[in-house]
Amino acid sequence: VSGDTLRILDAQTGRERGIWSAQPANPGSQSAAKPVPVPEGLAMLTPRGIAIVRSENAALVREILVPEGFSSAPILAGRELVAVSGKGEVLVMDPSAGTVLVAIKTSLSGPCLLPRWSSGRLVVASRSGTVLSIDLGQRSVQWERSTGKTLEGDVEVGEGRLFIKTGSSELLILDI
């Protein structure tokens, strides 16, 4: 991935097998997000939502339209794509059908860190310091905490805890 262009190369010959290009998704936001492998190819952010392209040749398979854009990059949680919309809702999407299955209302606002998924639980944090845990099976927010800190980097989950770096280079550890 270079900027907002995806080039598919043959690993053995180095020859280009396909190219897919989009305008930046949201200036200054997640436009440089990495492609996410999904069952039919790769999911990529676009100005219109998410494009699913074939991993063999970068041909467009379908789009999931999300007019408000995204505050986080998408991740694959099981067979569903999950990302925070520009309206602060956690969108659960079916990449095979090209649809938004549910929009979970949250108090998130502004840019968000990359969500993390583990054991049916999604953890999302905003750069402004709000951290949420969402039960994807129940499609509901389990808990919400305000850290009072600016957050950076990625949320890491392990041993029943969240690990998040703050803007002042502290490491927050939250029991979940």
GROMACS .gro file of C-alpha atoms in nm, residues 74-145:
model
   72
   74PRO     CA    1  -1.155  -0.130   1.058
   75ILE     CA    2  -1.065  -0.469   1.206
   76LEU     CA    3  -1.197  -0.817   1.141
   77ALA     CA    4  -1.381  -0.963   1.442
   78GLY     CA    5  -1.464  -1.320   1.350
   79ARG     CA    6  -1.634  -1.281   1.010
   80GLU     CA    7  -1.750  -0.923   1.071
   81LEU     CA    8  -1.575  -0.594   1.005
   82VAL     CA    9  -1.589  -0.345   1.292
   83ALA     CA   10  -1.495   0.024   1.296
   84VAL     CA   11  -1.599   0.349   1.463
   85SER     CA   12  -1.798   0.578   1.233
   86GLY     CA   13  -1.752   0.953   1.209
   87LYS     CA   14  -2.068   0.982   1.422
   88GLY     CA   15  -1.906   0.782   1.704
   89GLU     CA   16  -2.112   0.469   1.645
   90VAL     CA   17  -1.944   0.128   1.642
   91LEU     CA   18  -2.044  -0.022   1.308
   92VAL     CA   19  -2.061  -0.400   1.275
   93MET     CA   20  -2.050  -0.487   0.903
   94ASP     CA   21  -2.088  -0.800   0.692
   95PRO     CA   22  -1.813  -0.782   0.427
   96SER     CA   23  -1.969  -1.071   0.229
   97ALA     CA   24  -2.308  -0.900   0.195
   98GLY     CA   25  -2.169  -0.545   0.186
   99THR     CA   26  -2.401  -0.423   0.461
  100VAL     CA   27  -2.394  -0.255   0.799
  101LEU     CA   28  -2.552  -0.508   1.036
  102VAL     CA   29  -2.583  -0.278   1.337
  103ALA     CA   30  -2.471   0.065   1.456
  104ILE     CA   31  -2.401   0.058   1.830
  105LYS     CA   32  -2.445   0.404   1.983
  106THR     CA   33  -2.155   0.520   2.200
  107SER     CA   34  -2.022   0.841   2.354
  108LEU     CA   35  -1.705   0.827   2.140
  109SER     CA   36  -1.605   1.140   1.953
  110GLY     CA   37  -1.308   1.238   1.745
  111PRO     CA   38  -1.029   1.009   1.627
  112CYS     CA   39  -1.012   0.662   1.781
  113LEU     CA   40  -0.732   0.412   1.823
  114LEU     CA   41  -0.741   0.081   1.637
  115PRO     CA   42  -1.008  -0.136   1.807
  116ARG     CA   43  -0.911  -0.472   1.955
  117TRP     CA   44  -1.121  -0.788   1.956
  118SER     CA   45  -1.077  -1.085   2.185
  119SER     CA   46  -1.316  -1.360   2.300
  120GLY     CA   47  -1.626  -1.185   2.165
  121ARG     CA   48  -1.536  -0.855   2.330
  122LEU     CA   49  -1.441  -0.541   2.140
  123VAL     CA   50  -1.237  -0.270   2.310
  124VAL     CA   51  -1.239   0.079   2.159
  125ALA     CA   52  -1.059   0.390   2.283
  126SER     CA   53  -1.075   0.749   2.166
  127ARG     CA   54  -0.764   0.964   2.155
  128SER     CA   55  -0.944   1.196   2.400
  129GLY     CA   56  -0.939   0.922   2.667
  130THR     CA   57  -1.272   0.735   2.659
  131VAL     CA   58  -1.243   0.354   2.666
  132LEU     CA   59  -1.536   0.121   2.590
  133SER     CA   60  -1.590  -0.253   2.606
  134ILE     CA   61  -1.857  -0.391   2.372
  135ASP     CA   62  -2.004  -0.741   2.372
  136LEU     CA   63  -2.034  -0.808   1.998
  137GLY     CA   64  -2.266  -1.105   2.049
  138GLN     CA   65  -2.511  -0.893   2.249
  139ARG     CA   66  -2.439  -0.583   2.036
  140SER     CA   67  -2.417  -0.369   2.349
  141VAL     CA   68  -2.173  -0.157   2.549
  142GLN     CA   69  -2.059  -0.348   2.861
  143TRP     CA   70  -1.876  -0.062   3.026
  144GLU     CA   71  -1.725   0.280   2.960
  145ARG     CA   72  -1.444   0.461   3.141
   0.00000   0.00000   0.00000
